[in-house]
Tab-separated table of C-alpha atoms in Angstrom:
chain	number	residue	atom	x	y	z
A	566	MET	CA	207.292	28.193	56.584
A	567	LYS	CA	206.381	30.544	53.571
A	568	GLU	CA	205.702	29.236	49.793
A	569	THR	CA	208.992	30.075	48.360
A	570	GLU	CA	210.887	28.298	51.365
A	571	LYS	CA	208.704	25.239	51.092
A	572	ASP	CA	209.685	25.192	47.068
A	573	LYS	CA	213.085	25.747	47.755
A	574	ALA	CA	213.145	22.798	50.245
A	575	PHE	CA	211.008	20.539	47.979
A	576	VAL	CA	213.484	21.489	45.242
A	577	GLU	CA	216.400	20.616	47.427
A	578	THR	CA	214.972	17.410	48.346
A	579	ALA	CA	214.143	16.300	44.618
A	580	LYS	CA	217.628	17.018	43.689
A	581	TYR	CA	219.080	15.198	46.329
A	582	LEU	CA	216.734	12.040	45.335
A	583	LEU	CA	217.629	12.316	41.807
A	584	SER	CA	221.148	12.472	42.607
A	585	GLU	CA	221.016	9.602	44.760
A	586	ARG	CA	219.095	7.474	42.135
A	587	ALA	CA	221.999	8.793	39.541
A	588	GLU	CA	224.751	7.330	41.560
A	589	LYS	CA	222.576	4.198	41.813
A	590	ILE	CA	223.094	3.605	37.860
A	591	ASP	CA	224.885	0.435	37.498
A	592	THR	CA	228.473	-0.102	35.631
A	593	LYS	CA	227.032	-1.639	32.461
A	594	THR	CA	225.130	1.201	31.745
A	595	ARG	CA	227.987	3.715	32.836
A	596	SER	CA	230.194	1.750	30.652
A	597	ARG	CA	227.744	1.999	27.667
A	598	LEU	CA	227.560	5.874	28.334
A	599	HIS	CA	231.619	6.008	28.546
A	600	LYS	CA	231.723	4.186	25.255
A	601	GLY	CA	229.303	6.416	23.287
A	602	ARG	CA	231.236	9.576	24.841
A	603	CYS	CA	234.249	8.038	23.162
A	604	ALA	CA	232.779	7.422	19.763
A	605	ALA	CA	231.534	11.062	20.122
A	606	LEU	CA	234.998	12.529	20.639
A	607	GLN	CA	236.713	9.942	18.265
A	608	SER	CA	234.192	11.658	15.614
A	609	LEU	CA	235.733	15.089	16.498
A	610	LYS	CA	239.359	13.684	15.896
A	611	SER	CA	238.478	12.198	12.669
A	612	ARG	CA	236.721	15.019	11.004
A	613	LYS	CA	238.192	16.699	8.042
A	614	ARG	CA	239.754	19.914	8.416
A	615	PRO	CA	240.568	21.991	5.386
A	616	THR	CA	244.093	21.826	4.703
A	617	PRO	CA	246.289	24.737	4.443
A	618	TRP	CA	246.468	24.566	0.641
A	619	MET	CA	242.786	24.754	0.302
A	620	TRP	CA	242.683	28.243	1.302
A	621	PRO	CA	244.268	30.103	-1.391
A	622	ALA	CA	242.298	27.974	-3.721
A	623	ALA	CA	239.238	28.844	-1.809
A	624	GLY	CA	240.041	32.491	-1.866
A	625	MET	CA	240.571	32.279	-5.880
A	626	ALA	CA	237.184	30.660	-6.256
A	627	VAL	CA	235.459	33.609	-4.257
A	628	ALA	CA	237.372	36.248	-5.858
A	629	CYS	CA	235.981	34.935	-9.587
A	630	THR	CA	232.636	34.517	-8.275
A	631	VAL	CA	232.604	38.289	-7.224
A	632	ILE	CA	234.021	39.680	-10.584
A	633	LEU	CA	231.837	37.710	-12.412
A	634	ALA	CA	228.661	38.964	-10.378
A	635	PHE	CA	230.179	42.357	-10.619
A	636	PHE	CA	230.271	42.252	-14.459
A	637	LEU	CA	226.981	40.580	-14.738
A	638	ILE	CA	225.224	43.474	-12.697
A	639	LEU	CA	226.956	46.359	-14.154
A	640	LYS	CA	226.876	45.557	-17.675
A	641	GLU	CA	225.831	47.883	-20.221
A	642	PRO	CA	222.617	47.304	-22.115
A	643	GLY	CA	223.478	46.379	-25.791
A	644	PRO	CA	221.795	48.294	-28.820
A	645	GLN	CA	219.336	45.775	-29.193
A	646	GLU	CA	218.169	45.919	-25.660
A	647	VAL	CA	217.833	49.808	-25.699
A	648	LEU	CA	215.870	49.291	-29.187
A	649	SER	CA	213.509	46.801	-27.648
A	650	ASN	CA	212.792	49.230	-24.355
A	651	MET	CA	212.228	52.040	-26.393
A	652	GLU	CA	209.719	49.997	-28.661
A	653	ASP	CA	208.238	48.972	-25.212
A	654	ILE	CA	207.602	52.764	-24.415
A	655	GLU	CA	206.104	53.422	-27.765
A	656	LEU	CA	203.775	50.586	-27.375
A	657	LEU	CA	202.499	51.744	-23.814
A	658	ALA	CA	202.524	55.632	-25.070
A	659	SER	CA	200.415	54.704	-28.070
A	660	SER	CA	196.573	55.613	-28.261
A	661	GLU	CA	196.091	52.724	-30.972
A	662	PRO	CA	194.087	49.578	-29.377
A	663	ILE	CA	196.349	46.661	-28.308
A	664	GLU	CA	195.011	44.498	-31.095
A	665	PHE	CA	196.536	46.581	-33.671
A	666	TYR	CA	199.841	45.735	-31.951
A	667	ASP	CA	199.187	42.054	-32.169
A	668	ASP	CA	198.717	42.207	-35.990
A	669	LEU	CA	201.357	44.337	-36.810
A	670	GLU	CA	203.485	41.935	-38.610
A	671	PHE	CA	200.412	41.277	-40.748
A	672	TYR	CA	199.955	45.097	-41.605
A	673	ASN	CA	203.840	44.852	-42.350
A	674	TRP	CA	203.657	42.072	-44.811
A	675	LEU	CA	200.380	43.595	-46.301
A	676	ALA	CA	202.263	47.029	-46.992
A	677	LYS	CA	204.983	45.268	-48.777
A	678	HIS	CA	202.974	43.034	-50.732
A	679	GLU	CA	200.852	46.135	-51.649
A	680	GLY	CA	203.894	48.357	-52.645
A	681	ALA	CA	205.437	45.485	-54.538
A	682	GLY	CA	201.873	44.865	-56.612
B	353	MET	CA	242.140	25.948	21.591
B	354	SER	CA	244.105	23.027	20.082
B	355	GLN	CA	242.055	20.290	19.061
B	356	ASP	CA	243.773	17.921	21.859
B	357	ASN	CA	242.709	20.550	24.656
B	358	GLN	CA	239.220	20.884	23.151
B	359	SER	CA	238.768	16.988	22.850
B	360	LYS	CA	240.039	16.717	26.781
B	361	ASP	CA	237.585	19.809	27.734
B	362	LEU	CA	234.521	18.287	25.849
B	363	ASP	CA	235.459	14.516	27.540
B	364	VAL	CA	235.249	16.332	30.747
B	365	PHE	CA	232.123	18.176	30.168
B	366	LEU	CA	230.397	15.305	28.631
B	367	ALA	CA	231.459	12.735	31.665
B	368	GLU	CA	229.909	15.387	33.881
B	369	VAL	CA	226.461	15.405	32.393
B	370	GLU	CA	226.215	12.021	30.843
B	371	THR	CA	224.364	10.433	33.711
B	372	ARG	CA	222.018	13.007	34.340
B	373	ALA	CA	221.155	13.290	30.600
B	374	PHE	CA	220.519	9.558	30.989
B	375	GLN	CA	218.098	9.890	33.985
B	376	MET	CA	216.265	12.842	32.012
B	377	ALA	CA	216.150	10.675	29.039
B	378	ARG	CA	215.161	7.268	30.861
B	379	ILE	CA	212.364	9.052	32.563
B	380	ALA	CA	211.128	10.777	29.457
B	381	THR	CA	210.695	7.496	27.530
B	382	GLN	CA	210.532	4.889	30.357
B	383	ASN	CA	213.188	2.697	28.343
B	384	SER	CA	216.764	2.419	29.368
B	385	GLU	CA	217.801	1.245	25.826
B	386	GLU	CA	215.989	4.399	23.967
B	387	ALA	CA	217.371	6.627	26.835
B	388	LEU	CA	221.000	5.574	25.971
B	389	ASP	CA	220.495	6.072	22.340
B	390	ILE	CA	219.316	9.423	22.551
B	391	VAL	CA	222.215	10.499	24.976
B	392	GLN	CA	224.636	9.154	22.551
B	393	ASP	CA	222.856	10.899	19.649
B	394	ALA	CA	222.942	14.235	21.570
B	395	MET	CA	226.922	13.720	22.494
B	396	PHE	CA	227.881	13.234	18.782
B	397	LYS	CA	225.546	16.079	17.664
B	398	LEU	CA	227.274	18.377	20.489
B	399	VAL	CA	230.728	16.957	19.152
B	400	GLN	CA	230.369	17.658	15.503
B	401	ARG	CA	228.474	20.757	15.526
B	402	TYR	CA	229.584	22.725	18.556
B	403	ALA	CA	232.696	21.611	19.552
B	404	SER	CA	234.426	24.915	18.620
B	405	LYS	CA	231.723	27.090	20.710
B	406	GLU	CA	233.041	28.356	24.219
B	407	PRO	CA	232.832	25.548	26.599
B	408	SER	CA	230.308	27.699	29.020
B	409	GLU	CA	227.795	27.256	25.951
B	410	TRP	CA	228.145	23.397	25.865
B	411	GLY	CA	225.449	22.929	28.721
B	412	PRO	CA	222.709	24.768	27.208
B	413	LEU	CA	223.478	23.396	23.980
B	414	PHE	CA	223.811	19.775	24.751
B	415	TYR	CA	220.267	20.033	26.690
B	416	ARG	CA	218.879	21.676	23.843
B	417	ILE	CA	219.772	19.114	21.531
B	418	LEU	CA	218.966	16.390	23.950
B	419	GLN	CA	215.329	17.709	24.468
B	420	HIS	CA	214.949	17.871	20.824
B	421	ARG	CA	215.782	14.305	20.578
B	422	ILE	CA	213.557	13.436	23.368
B	423	LYS	CA	210.788	15.359	21.531
B	424	ASP	CA	211.532	13.496	18.387
B	425	TRP	CA	211.461	10.292	19.962
B	426	HIS	CA	207.947	11.233	21.466
B	427	ARG	CA	206.702	11.966	17.805
B	428	ARG	CA	208.100	8.919	16.252
B	429	THR	CA	206.440	6.812	19.021
B	430	TRP	CA	203.198	8.430	18.716
B	431	VAL	CA	202.987	7.812	14.780
B	432	ARG	CA	204.192	4.532	15.132
B	433	ASN	CA	201.446	3.742	17.661
B	434	ARG	CA	198.835	5.199	15.355
B	435	TRP	CA	200.170	3.331	12.365
B	436	ARG	CA	199.936	-0.129	14.585
B	437	ALA	CA	196.535	0.926	15.680
B	438	TRP	CA	195.322	1.533	11.840
B	439	PHE	CA	197.171	-1.785	10.517
B	440	PRO	CA	197.656	-4.016	13.221
B	441	ARG	CA	200.284	-6.548	12.250
B	442	GLN	CA	199.412	-10.084	11.030
B	443	LYS	CA	200.554	-12.801	12.615
B	444	ASP	CA	202.777	-14.811	10.216
B	445	GLU	CA	205.308	-18.058	10.038
B	446	THR	CA	208.140	-15.900	11.768
B	447	ASP	CA	206.207	-15.358	14.849
B	448	SER	CA	206.439	-17.430	17.482
B	449	ASP	CA	204.693	-17.852	20.864
B	450	GLU	CA	207.666	-16.533	22.707
B	451	ASN	CA	207.344	-13.151	24.665
B	452	PRO	CA	209.888	-10.719	23.029
B	453	ILE	CA	210.161	-9.040	26.273
B	454	GLU	CA	211.911	-12.152	27.421
B	455	ASN	CA	214.311	-11.952	25.055
B	456	VAL	CA	215.431	-8.282	25.861
B	457	PRO	CA	219.051	-8.422	27.442
B	458	ASP	CA	218.988	-7.460	30.976
B	459	THR	CA	220.826	-4.072	31.304
B	460	GLY	CA	220.422	-4.059	34.913
B	461	ILE	CA	218.571	-1.046	35.310
B	462	ARG	CA	215.320	-1.319	37.193
B	463	ASP	CA	212.332	-1.409	35.423
B	464	PHE	CA	210.169	1.786	35.803
B	465	ALA	CA	207.253	-0.247	37.046
B	466	ASP	CA	209.061	-1.859	39.600
B	467	ALA	CA	210.234	0.968	40.830
B	468	VAL	CA	207.230	2.696	41.097
B	469	ALA	CA	206.254	-0.692	42.958
B	470	THR	CA	208.493	-0.153	45.742
B	471	LYS	CA	206.899	3.237	46.607
B	472	ASP	CA	210.011	4.971	47.571
B	473	ALA	CA	210.478	8.723	47.310
B	474	ALA	CA	212.806	8.513	44.437
B	475	SER	CA	210.470	6.324	42.545
B	476	GLU	CA	207.452	8.381	43.382
B	477	LEU	CA	209.428	11.564	41.983
B	478	GLU	CA	210.206	10.129	38.844
B	479	LEU	CA	207.102	8.930	38.156
B	480	ALA	CA	205.431	12.669	39.225
B	481	LEU	CA	208.320	13.926	36.709
B	482	TYR	CA	207.405	11.361	33.916
B	483	GLN	CA	203.626	12.456	34.171
B	484	LEU	CA	204.360	16.095	34.014
B	485	PRO	CA	203.770	18.084	30.740
B	486	LEU	CA	206.845	17.688	28.482
B	487	ARG	CA	207.829	21.665	28.775
B	488	GLN	CA	207.302	21.693	32.353
B	489	ARG	CA	209.355	18.663	33.256
B	490	GLN	CA	212.623	20.232	30.939
B	491	ALA	CA	212.046	23.363	32.988
B	492	PHE	CA	212.228	21.433	36.435
B	493	PHE	CA	215.021	19.277	35.377
B	494	LEU	CA	217.031	22.098	33.895
B	495	ARG	CA	216.446	24.987	36.483
B	496	ALA	CA	215.952	22.454	39.614
B	497	TYR	CA	218.584	19.759	38.924
B	498	GLU	CA	221.023	20.990	36.385
B	499	GLY	CA	220.947	24.288	38.392
B	500	TYR	CA	220.754	26.590	35.489
B	501	ASN	CA	219.470	30.014	35.583
B	502	THR	CA	216.519	31.121	33.823
B	503	ALA	CA	218.692	32.528	30.699
B	504	GLU	CA	220.252	29.230	29.977
B	505	THR	CA	217.045	27.310	30.415
B	506	ALA	CA	215.474	29.297	28.015
B	507	LEU	CA	218.498	28.849	25.677
B	508	ALA	CA	218.170	25.273	26.114
B	509	MET	CA	214.525	25.035	25.717
B	510	SER	CA	214.576	27.400	22.817
B	511	CYS	CA	211.676	29.385	24.487
B	512	SER	CA	211.694	33.127	26.620
B	513	VAL	CA	212.547	33.560	30.003
B	514	GLY	CA	209.192	34.358	30.786
B	515	SER	CA	207.858	30.940	29.605
B	516	VAL	CA	210.644	29.175	31.429
B	517	LYS	CA	209.431	30.915	34.645
B	518	THR	CA	206.063	29.706	34.140
B	519	HIS	CA	206.744	26.051	33.252
B	520	TYR	CA	209.137	25.875	36.319
B	521	SER	CA	206.643	27.004	38.797
B	522	ARG	CA	203.570	25.085	37.024
B	523	ALA	CA	205.819	22.177	37.548
B	524	ILE	CA	206.873	22.683	41.071
B	525	ARG	CA	203.239	23.119	42.219
B	526	ALA	CA	202.196	19.957	40.312
B	527	LEU	CA	204.905	17.949	41.874
B	528	ARG	CA	204.211	19.626	45.236
B	529	ILE	CA	200.673	18.437	44.900
B	530	LYS	CA	201.707	14.869	43.317
B	531	LEU	CA	204.126	14.137	46.272
B	532	LYS	CA	202.391	15.571	49.148
B	533	GLU	CA	203.729	13.095	51.094
B	534	PHE	CA	207.316	13.521	50.616
B	535	ALA	CA	206.987	17.109	50.210
B	536	PRO	CA	207.800	19.515	52.963
């Protein structure tokens, strides 16, 4: 007998032995399996499904979210935002040392006070 | 599919697989009570999560859940045993001299050790299956006992078709060596 045939014969024997053992499972265990199955199926019946009136409400909520997201993404930048972006570009393009910009507020204050004095 | 039809189909499907699933879980855990819990848990999960799937998909999905539950059980048992090894339980006032095993209700299922002691072919096979590595045991059960093809087994085991083939052939080789006297 070839190895594959031996394997097949072995599998058939094993299947037969396991099936025979399954048939010997006692009634008490079978009854508990049956109860478990019924409980599982009961959970399907008691599972809440969305009622028809929920669909328009859900659709409306999704539509509102999409519209809000659309406006937030495509919102045009305000004048303050544009100004801030321009300042950033100037700062990056400038040849002044970065410490100068750290003290910019102080120089502004100094210029105002010297002008006044 | 209406809910009534779905429920009937699921009932037929679960009735068909429950004893084999119980056998798989019992051999893996060597404990009938744990096996019943595992099978019931798997049935609940299938019904709650996959009832709407095609009935042809229920089999691999059910066994996939079952195998995960068995793996979880092994993991929990391993952690519990480690914990007990580090912190052995102190004997307190609630402890009595009674053997707790004597208080366990008799489920009518033959104890694994008793079954092995009888030295019949089925018991030897169950013992050999228990001694197999987890993945090989899964592959053997699903391919040989449940009759799944490699693709269905791969879905149930969450692995590739190639891995299924490897695990299955190794399982058969190991079982044939262990069961020389019964093997053809």
